[in-house]
mmCIF file of C-alpha atoms in Angstrom:
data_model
loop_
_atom_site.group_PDB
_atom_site.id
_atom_site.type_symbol
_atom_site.label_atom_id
_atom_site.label_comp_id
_atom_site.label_asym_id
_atom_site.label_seq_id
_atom_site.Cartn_x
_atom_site.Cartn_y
_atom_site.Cartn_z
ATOM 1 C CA UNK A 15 -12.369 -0.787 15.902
ATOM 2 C CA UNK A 16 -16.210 -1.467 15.815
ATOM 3 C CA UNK A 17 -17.253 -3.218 19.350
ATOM 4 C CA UNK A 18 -20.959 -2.632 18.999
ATOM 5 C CA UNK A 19 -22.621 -5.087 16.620
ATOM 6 C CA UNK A 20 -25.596 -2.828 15.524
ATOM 7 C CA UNK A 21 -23.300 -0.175 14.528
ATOM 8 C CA UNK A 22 -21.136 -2.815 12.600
ATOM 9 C CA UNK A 23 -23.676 -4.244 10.351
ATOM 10 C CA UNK A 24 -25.206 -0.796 9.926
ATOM 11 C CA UNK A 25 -21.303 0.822 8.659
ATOM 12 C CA UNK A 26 -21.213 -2.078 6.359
ATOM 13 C CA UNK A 27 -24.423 -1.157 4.440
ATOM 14 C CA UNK A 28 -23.774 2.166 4.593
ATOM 15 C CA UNK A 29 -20.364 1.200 2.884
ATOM 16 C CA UNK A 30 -22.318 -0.864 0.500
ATOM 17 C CA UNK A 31 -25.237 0.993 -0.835
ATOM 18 C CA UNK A 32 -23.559 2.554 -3.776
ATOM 19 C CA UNK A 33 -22.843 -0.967 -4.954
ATOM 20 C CA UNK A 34 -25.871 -2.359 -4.443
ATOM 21 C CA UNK A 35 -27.668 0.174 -5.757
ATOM 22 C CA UNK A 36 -25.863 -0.058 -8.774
ATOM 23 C CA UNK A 37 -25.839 -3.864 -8.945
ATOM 24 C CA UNK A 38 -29.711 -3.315 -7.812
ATOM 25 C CA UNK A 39 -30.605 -0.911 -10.652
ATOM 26 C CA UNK A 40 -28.921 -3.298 -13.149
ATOM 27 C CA UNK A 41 -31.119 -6.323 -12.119
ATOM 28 C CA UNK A 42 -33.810 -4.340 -12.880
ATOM 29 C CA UNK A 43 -32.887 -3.370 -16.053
ATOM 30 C CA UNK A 44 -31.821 -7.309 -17.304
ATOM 31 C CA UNK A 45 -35.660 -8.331 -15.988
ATOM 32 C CA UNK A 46 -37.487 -5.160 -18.125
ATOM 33 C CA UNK A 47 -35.451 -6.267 -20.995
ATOM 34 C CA UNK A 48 -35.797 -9.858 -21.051
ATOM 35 C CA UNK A 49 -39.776 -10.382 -19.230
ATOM 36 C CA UNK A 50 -40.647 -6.436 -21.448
ATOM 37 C CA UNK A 51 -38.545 -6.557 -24.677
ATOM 38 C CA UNK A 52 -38.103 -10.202 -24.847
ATOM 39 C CA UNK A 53 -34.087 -10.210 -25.443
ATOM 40 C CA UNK A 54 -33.661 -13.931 -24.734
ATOM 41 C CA UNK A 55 -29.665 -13.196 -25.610
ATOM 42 C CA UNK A 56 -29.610 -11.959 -22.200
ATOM 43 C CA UNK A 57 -30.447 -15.713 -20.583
ATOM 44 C CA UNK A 58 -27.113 -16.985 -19.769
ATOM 45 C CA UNK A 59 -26.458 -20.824 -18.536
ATOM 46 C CA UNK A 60 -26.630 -20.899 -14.915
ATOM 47 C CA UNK A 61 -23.364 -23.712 -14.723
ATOM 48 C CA UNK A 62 -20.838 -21.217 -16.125
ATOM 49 C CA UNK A 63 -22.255 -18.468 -13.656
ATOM 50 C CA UNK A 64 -22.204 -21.191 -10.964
ATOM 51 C CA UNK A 65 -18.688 -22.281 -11.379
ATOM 52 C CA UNK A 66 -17.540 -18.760 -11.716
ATOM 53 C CA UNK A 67 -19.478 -18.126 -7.987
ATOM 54 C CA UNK A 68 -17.528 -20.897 -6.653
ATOM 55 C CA UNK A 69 -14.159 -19.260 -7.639
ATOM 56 C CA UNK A 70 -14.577 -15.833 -6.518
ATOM 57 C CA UNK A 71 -15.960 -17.007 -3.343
ATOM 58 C CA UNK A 72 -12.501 -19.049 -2.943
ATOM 59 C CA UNK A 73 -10.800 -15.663 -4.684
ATOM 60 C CA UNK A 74 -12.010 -13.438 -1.632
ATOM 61 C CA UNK A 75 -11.228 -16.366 1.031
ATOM 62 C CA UNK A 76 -7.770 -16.304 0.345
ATOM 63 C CA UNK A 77 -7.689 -12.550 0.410
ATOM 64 C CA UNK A 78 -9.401 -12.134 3.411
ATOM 65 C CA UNK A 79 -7.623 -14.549 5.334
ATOM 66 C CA UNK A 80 -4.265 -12.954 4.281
ATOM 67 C CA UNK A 81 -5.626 -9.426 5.355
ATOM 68 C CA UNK A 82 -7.070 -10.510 8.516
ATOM 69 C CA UNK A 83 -3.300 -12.137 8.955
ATOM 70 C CA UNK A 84 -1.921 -8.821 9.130
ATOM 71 C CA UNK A 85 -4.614 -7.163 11.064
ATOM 72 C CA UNK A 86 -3.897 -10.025 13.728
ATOM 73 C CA UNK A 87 -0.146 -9.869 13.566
ATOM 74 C CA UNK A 88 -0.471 -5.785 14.450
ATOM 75 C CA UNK A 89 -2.454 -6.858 17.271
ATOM 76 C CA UNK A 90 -0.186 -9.258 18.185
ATOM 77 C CA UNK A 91 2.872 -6.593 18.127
ATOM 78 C CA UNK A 92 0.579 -4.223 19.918
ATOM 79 C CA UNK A 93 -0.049 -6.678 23.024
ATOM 80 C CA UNK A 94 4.112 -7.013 22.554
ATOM 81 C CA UNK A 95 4.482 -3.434 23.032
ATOM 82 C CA UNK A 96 2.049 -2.771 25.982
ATOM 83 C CA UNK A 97 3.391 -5.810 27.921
ATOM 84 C CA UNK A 98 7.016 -4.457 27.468
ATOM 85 C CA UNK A 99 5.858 -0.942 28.360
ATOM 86 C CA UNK A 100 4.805 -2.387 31.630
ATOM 87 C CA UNK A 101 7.337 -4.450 32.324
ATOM 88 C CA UNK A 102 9.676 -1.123 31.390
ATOM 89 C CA UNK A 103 7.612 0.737 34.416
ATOM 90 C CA UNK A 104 7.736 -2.143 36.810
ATOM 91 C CA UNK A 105 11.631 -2.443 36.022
ATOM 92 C CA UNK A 106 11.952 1.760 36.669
ATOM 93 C CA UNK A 107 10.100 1.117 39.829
ATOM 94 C CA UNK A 108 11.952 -1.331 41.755
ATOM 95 C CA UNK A 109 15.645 -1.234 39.749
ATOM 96 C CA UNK A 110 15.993 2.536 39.216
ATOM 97 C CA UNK A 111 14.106 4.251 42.152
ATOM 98 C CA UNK A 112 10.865 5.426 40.595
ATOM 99 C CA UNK A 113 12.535 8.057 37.913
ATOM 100 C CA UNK A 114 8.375 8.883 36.774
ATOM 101 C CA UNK A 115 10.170 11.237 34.177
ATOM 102 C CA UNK A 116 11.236 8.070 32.845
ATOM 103 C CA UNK A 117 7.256 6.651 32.901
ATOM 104 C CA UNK A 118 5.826 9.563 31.721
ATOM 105 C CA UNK A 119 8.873 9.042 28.590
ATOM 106 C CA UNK A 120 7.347 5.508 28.050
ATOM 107 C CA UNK A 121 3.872 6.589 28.295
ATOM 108 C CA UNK A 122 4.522 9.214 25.589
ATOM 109 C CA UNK A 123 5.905 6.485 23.107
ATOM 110 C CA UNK A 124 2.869 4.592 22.211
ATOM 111 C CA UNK A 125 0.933 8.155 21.532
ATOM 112 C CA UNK A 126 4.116 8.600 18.874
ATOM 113 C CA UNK A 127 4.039 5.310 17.604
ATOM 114 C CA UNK A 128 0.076 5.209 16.837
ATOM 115 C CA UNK A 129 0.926 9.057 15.098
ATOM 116 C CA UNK A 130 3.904 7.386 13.204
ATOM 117 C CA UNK A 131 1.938 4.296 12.075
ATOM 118 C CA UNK A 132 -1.324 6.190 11.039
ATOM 119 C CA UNK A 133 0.263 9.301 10.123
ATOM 120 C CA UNK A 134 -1.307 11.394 12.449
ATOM 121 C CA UNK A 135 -0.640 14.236 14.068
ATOM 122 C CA UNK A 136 0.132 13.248 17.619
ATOM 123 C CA UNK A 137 2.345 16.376 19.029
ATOM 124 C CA UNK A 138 -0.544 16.786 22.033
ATOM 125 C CA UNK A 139 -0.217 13.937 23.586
ATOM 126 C CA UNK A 140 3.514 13.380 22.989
ATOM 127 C CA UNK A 141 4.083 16.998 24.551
ATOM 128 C CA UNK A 142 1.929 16.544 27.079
ATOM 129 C CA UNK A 143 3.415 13.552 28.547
ATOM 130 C CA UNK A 144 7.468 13.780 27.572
ATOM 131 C CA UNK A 145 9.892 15.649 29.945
ATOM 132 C CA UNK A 146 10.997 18.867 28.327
ATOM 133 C CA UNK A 147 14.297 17.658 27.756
ATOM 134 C CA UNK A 148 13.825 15.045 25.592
ATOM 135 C CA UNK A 149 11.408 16.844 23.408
ATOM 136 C CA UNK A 150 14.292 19.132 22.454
ATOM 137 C CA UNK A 151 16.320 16.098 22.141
ATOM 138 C CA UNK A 152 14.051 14.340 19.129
ATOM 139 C CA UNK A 153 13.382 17.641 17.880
ATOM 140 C CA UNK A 154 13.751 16.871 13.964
ATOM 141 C CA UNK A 155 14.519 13.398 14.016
ATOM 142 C CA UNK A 156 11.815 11.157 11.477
ATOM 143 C CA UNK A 157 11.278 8.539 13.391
ATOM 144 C CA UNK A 158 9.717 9.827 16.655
ATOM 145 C CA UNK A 159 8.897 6.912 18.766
ATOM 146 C CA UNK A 160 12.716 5.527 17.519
ATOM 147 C CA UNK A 161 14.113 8.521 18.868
ATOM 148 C CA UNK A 162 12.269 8.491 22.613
ATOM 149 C CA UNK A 163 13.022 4.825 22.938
ATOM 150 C CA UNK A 164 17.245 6.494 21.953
ATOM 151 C CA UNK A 165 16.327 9.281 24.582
ATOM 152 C CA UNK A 166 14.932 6.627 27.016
ATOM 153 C CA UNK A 167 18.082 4.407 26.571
ATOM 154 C CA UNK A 168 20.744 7.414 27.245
ATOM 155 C CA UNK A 169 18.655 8.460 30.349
ATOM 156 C CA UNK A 170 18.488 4.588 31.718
ATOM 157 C CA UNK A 171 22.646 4.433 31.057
ATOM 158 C CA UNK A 172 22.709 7.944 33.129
ATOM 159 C CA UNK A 173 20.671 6.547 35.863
ATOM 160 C CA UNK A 174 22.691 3.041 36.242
ATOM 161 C CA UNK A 175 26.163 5.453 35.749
ATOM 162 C CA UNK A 176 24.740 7.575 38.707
ATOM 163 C CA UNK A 177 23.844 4.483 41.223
ATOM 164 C CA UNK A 178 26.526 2.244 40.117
ATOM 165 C CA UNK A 179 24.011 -0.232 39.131
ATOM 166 C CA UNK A 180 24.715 -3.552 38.202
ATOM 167 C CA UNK A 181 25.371 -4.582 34.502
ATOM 168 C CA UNK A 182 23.577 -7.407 34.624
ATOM 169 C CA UNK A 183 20.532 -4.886 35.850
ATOM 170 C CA UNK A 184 21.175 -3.012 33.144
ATOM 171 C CA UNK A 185 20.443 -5.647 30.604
ATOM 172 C CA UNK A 186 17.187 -6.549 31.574
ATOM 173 C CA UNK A 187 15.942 -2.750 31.085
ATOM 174 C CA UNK A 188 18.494 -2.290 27.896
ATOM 175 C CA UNK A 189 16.174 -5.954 26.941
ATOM 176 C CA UNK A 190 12.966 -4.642 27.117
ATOM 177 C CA UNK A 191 13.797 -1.621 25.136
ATOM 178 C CA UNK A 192 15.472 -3.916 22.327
ATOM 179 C CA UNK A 193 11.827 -5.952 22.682
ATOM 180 C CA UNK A 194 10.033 -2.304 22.311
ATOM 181 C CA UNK A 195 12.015 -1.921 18.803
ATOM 182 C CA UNK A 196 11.669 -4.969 17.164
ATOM 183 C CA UNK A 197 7.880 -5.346 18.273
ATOM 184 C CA UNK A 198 7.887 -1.473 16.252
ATOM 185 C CA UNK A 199 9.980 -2.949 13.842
ATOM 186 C CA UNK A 200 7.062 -5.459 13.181
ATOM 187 C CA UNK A 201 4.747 -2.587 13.104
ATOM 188 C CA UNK A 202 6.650 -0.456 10.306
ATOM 189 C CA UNK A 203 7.060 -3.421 8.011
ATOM 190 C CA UNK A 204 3.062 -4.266 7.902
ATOM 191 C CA UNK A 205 2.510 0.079 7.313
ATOM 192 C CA UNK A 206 5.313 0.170 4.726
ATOM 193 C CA UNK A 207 4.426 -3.142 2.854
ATOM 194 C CA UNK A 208 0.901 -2.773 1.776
ATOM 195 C CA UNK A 209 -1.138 -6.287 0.681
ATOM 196 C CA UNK A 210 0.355 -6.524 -2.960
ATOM 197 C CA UNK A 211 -2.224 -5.221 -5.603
ATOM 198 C CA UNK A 212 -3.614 -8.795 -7.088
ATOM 199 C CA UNK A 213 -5.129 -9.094 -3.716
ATOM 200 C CA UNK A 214 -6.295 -5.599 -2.767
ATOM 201 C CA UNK A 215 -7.564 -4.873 -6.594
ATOM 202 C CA UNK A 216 -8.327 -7.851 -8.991
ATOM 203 C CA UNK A 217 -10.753 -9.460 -5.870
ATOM 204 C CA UNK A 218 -13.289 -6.420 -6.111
ATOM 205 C CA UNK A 219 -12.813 -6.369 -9.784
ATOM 206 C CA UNK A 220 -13.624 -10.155 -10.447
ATOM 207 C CA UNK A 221 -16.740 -9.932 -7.503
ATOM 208 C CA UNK A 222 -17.908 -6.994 -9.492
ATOM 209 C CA UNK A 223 -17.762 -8.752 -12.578
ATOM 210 C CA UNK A 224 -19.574 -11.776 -11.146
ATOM 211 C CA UNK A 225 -22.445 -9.797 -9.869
ATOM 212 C CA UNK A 226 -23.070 -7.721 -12.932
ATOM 213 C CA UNK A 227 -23.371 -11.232 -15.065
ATOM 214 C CA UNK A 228 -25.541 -12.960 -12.221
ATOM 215 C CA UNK A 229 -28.968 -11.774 -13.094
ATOM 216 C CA UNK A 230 -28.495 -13.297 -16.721
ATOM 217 C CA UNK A 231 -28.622 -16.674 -15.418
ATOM 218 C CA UNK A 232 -30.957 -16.135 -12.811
ATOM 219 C CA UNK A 233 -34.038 -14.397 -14.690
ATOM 220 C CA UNK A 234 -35.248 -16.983 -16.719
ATOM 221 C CA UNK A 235 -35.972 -19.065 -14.040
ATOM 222 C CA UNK A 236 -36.906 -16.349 -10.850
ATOM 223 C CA UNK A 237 -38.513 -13.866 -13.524
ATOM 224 C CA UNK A 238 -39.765 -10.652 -11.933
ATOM 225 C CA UNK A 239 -38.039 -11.554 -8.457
ATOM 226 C CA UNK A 240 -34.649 -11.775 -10.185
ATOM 227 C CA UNK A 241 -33.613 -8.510 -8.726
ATOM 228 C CA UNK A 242 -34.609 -9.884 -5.252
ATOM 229 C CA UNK A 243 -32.476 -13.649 -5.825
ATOM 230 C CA UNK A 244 -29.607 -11.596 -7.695
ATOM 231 C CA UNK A 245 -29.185 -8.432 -4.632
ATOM 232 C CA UNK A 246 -29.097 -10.985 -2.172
ATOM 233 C CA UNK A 247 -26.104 -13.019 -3.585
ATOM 234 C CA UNK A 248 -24.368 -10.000 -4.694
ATOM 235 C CA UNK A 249 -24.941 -8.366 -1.202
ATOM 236 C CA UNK A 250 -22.948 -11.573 0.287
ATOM 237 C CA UNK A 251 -20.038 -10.735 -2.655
ATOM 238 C CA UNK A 252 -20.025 -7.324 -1.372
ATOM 239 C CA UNK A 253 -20.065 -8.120 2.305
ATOM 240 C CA UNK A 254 -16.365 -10.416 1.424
ATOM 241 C CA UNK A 255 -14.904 -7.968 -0.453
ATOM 242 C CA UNK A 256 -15.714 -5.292 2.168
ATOM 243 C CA UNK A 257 -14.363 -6.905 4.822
ATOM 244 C CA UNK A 258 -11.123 -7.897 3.316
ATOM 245 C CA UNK A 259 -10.576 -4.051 2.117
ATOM 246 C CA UNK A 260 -11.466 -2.858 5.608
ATOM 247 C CA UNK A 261 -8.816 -5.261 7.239
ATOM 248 C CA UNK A 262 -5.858 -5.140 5.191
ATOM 249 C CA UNK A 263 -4.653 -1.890 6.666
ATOM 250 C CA UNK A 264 -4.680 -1.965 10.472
ATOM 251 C CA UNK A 265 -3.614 1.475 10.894
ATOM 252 C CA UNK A 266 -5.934 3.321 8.488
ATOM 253 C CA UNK A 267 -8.063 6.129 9.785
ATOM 254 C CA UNK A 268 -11.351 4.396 9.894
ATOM 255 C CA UNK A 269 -13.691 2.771 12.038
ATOM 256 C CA UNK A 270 -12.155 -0.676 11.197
ATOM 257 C CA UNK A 271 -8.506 0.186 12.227
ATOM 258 C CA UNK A 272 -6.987 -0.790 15.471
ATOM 259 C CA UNK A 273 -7.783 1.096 18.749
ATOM 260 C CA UNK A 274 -4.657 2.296 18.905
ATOM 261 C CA UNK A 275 -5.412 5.074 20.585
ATOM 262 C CA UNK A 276 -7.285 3.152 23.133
ATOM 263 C CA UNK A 277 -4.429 1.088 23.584
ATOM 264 C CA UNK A 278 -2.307 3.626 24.343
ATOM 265 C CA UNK A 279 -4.292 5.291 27.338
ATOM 266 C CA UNK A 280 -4.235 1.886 28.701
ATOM 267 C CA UNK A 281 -0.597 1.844 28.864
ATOM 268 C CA UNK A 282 -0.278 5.758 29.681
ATOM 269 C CA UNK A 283 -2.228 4.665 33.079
ATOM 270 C CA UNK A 284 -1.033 1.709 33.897
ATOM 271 C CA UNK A 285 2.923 3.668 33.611
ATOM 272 C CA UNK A 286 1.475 6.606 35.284
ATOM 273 C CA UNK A 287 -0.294 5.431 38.795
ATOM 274 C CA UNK A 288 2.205 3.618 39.936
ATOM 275 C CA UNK A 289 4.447 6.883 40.557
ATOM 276 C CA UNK A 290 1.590 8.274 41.602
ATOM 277 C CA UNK A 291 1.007 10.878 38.437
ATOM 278 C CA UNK A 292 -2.408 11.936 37.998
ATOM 279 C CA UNK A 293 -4.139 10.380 35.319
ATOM 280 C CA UNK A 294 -7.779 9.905 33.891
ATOM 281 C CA UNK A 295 -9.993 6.813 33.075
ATOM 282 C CA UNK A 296 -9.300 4.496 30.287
ATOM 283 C CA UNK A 297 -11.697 6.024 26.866
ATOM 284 C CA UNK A 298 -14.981 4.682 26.162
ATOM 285 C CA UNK A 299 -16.238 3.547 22.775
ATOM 286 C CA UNK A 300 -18.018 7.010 20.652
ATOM 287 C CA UNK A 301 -21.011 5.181 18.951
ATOM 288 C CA UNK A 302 -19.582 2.048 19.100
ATOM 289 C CA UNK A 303 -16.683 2.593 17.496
ATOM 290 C CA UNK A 304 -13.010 2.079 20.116
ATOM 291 C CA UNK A 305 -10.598 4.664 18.487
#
């Protein structure tokens, strides 16, 4: 996730150049051929052009707002998951008598879950944080974090065999690891149901479309400065149909994706110092980019 502004704006032109070059080299060529050659077919009424604008712009609205709905609703399931993962400490804390093999489980989860989502490769972090045990326990399974949250459950059901905990005890922890699965349940269904195609594809087609006929209505009355007027517009065109691509998949491996790795430090300490287990500061943005 981009957090410095600078770096933002200069990602997005750096995205956009190709475009705009393109677009830009074209409004050159419809001025030299209608101010040079004098091809007057070229001059295009500027009402069509106008109304066709209006519709795009309302076009890319509708996608954006539907992609930046599911880049919100992953956030939201991400806060859901690093509340419960806290409350999931707290609860092995006070209820079960520390048990940090138990925390350092948990704090392994979101490092699998982020891998799982983004399909990643996140065997360091997972190993590095997961008793030994349960490693050889999810060993093969397809679903990683689904299978530490299992290996989780059994140990918690050991644990309140062992003490003779009560039931009711039992079903707040048992709870919060129900809350951990549907929140990742949440989280599967926005990876494994991509924003269907007439919003992801026919948006950048139809904005593509509408900034290749622009300059014909434009040069009659700007003239030379046509390619000036026309980059401008287009560049806005560009800017709505960037932002919409770089939103509708939260987990993608780009500087627009969640900081889900971020997110899952923060939950990795927060697990980890209260049973006193070593751990390092939360990770600082790399050139303004949170990963």
């Amino acid at each position: 996730m981009i957090v410095d502004r600078r770096i933002g704006l200069f990602i997005l032109m750096r995205e956009s150049l190709l475009t705009l070059t393109l677009l830009g080299a074209w409004d050159v060529f419809v001025v030299v051929m209608f101010q040079v050659f004098h091809q007057d077919w070229m001059e295009q009424p500027t009402l069509p052009v106008s109304l066709l604008g209006s519709a795009v712009a309302l076009f890319l609205g509708v996608r954006n707002n539907a992609a930046y709905g599911r880049w919100w609703e992953a956030r939201t399931l991400w806060g859901a998951i690093t509340n419960n993962c806290r409350s999931f400490g707290r609860q092995a804390g006070s209820l079960l008598g520390g048990r940090p093999d138990l925390a350092c489980a948990m704090a392994a989860y979101p490092y699998a879950l982020r891998a799982a989502l983004g399909r990643l490769d996140g065997s360091a972090d997972v190993s590095r944080l997961l008793p030994p045990e349960m490693q050889g326990a999810i060993a093969g399974w397809n679903n990683q974090p689904n299978a530490i949250l299992y290996q989780i459950g059994l140990a918690v059901n050991e644990e309140v065999a062992r003490q003779g905990i009560d039931g009711a005890v039992h079903g707040q922890i048992d709870r919060i690891l129900s809350d951990l699965a549907n929140a990742q349940g949440g989280l599967e269904r926005i990876r494994n149901t991509p924003l269907a195609i007439q919003f992801s594809l026919i948006p950048r087609l139809v904005a593509n479309i509408f900034c290749v006929i622009l300059p014909l209505s434009m040069v009659q009355t700007l003239g030379w400065i046509t390619p000036l007027g026309s980059s401008l517009v287009g560049l806005l065109f560009v800017a709505l149909d960037k932002i919409g691509s770089d939103l509708q998949d939260p987990f993608d491996n780009s500087p627009h994706a969640m900081p889900m790795r971020t997110m899952a430090r923060t939950i990795e300490i927060d697990l980890l110092q209260p049973v006193d287990i070593p751990v390092g500061g939360p990770l600082a943005p790399v050139r303004g980019v949170q990963s």
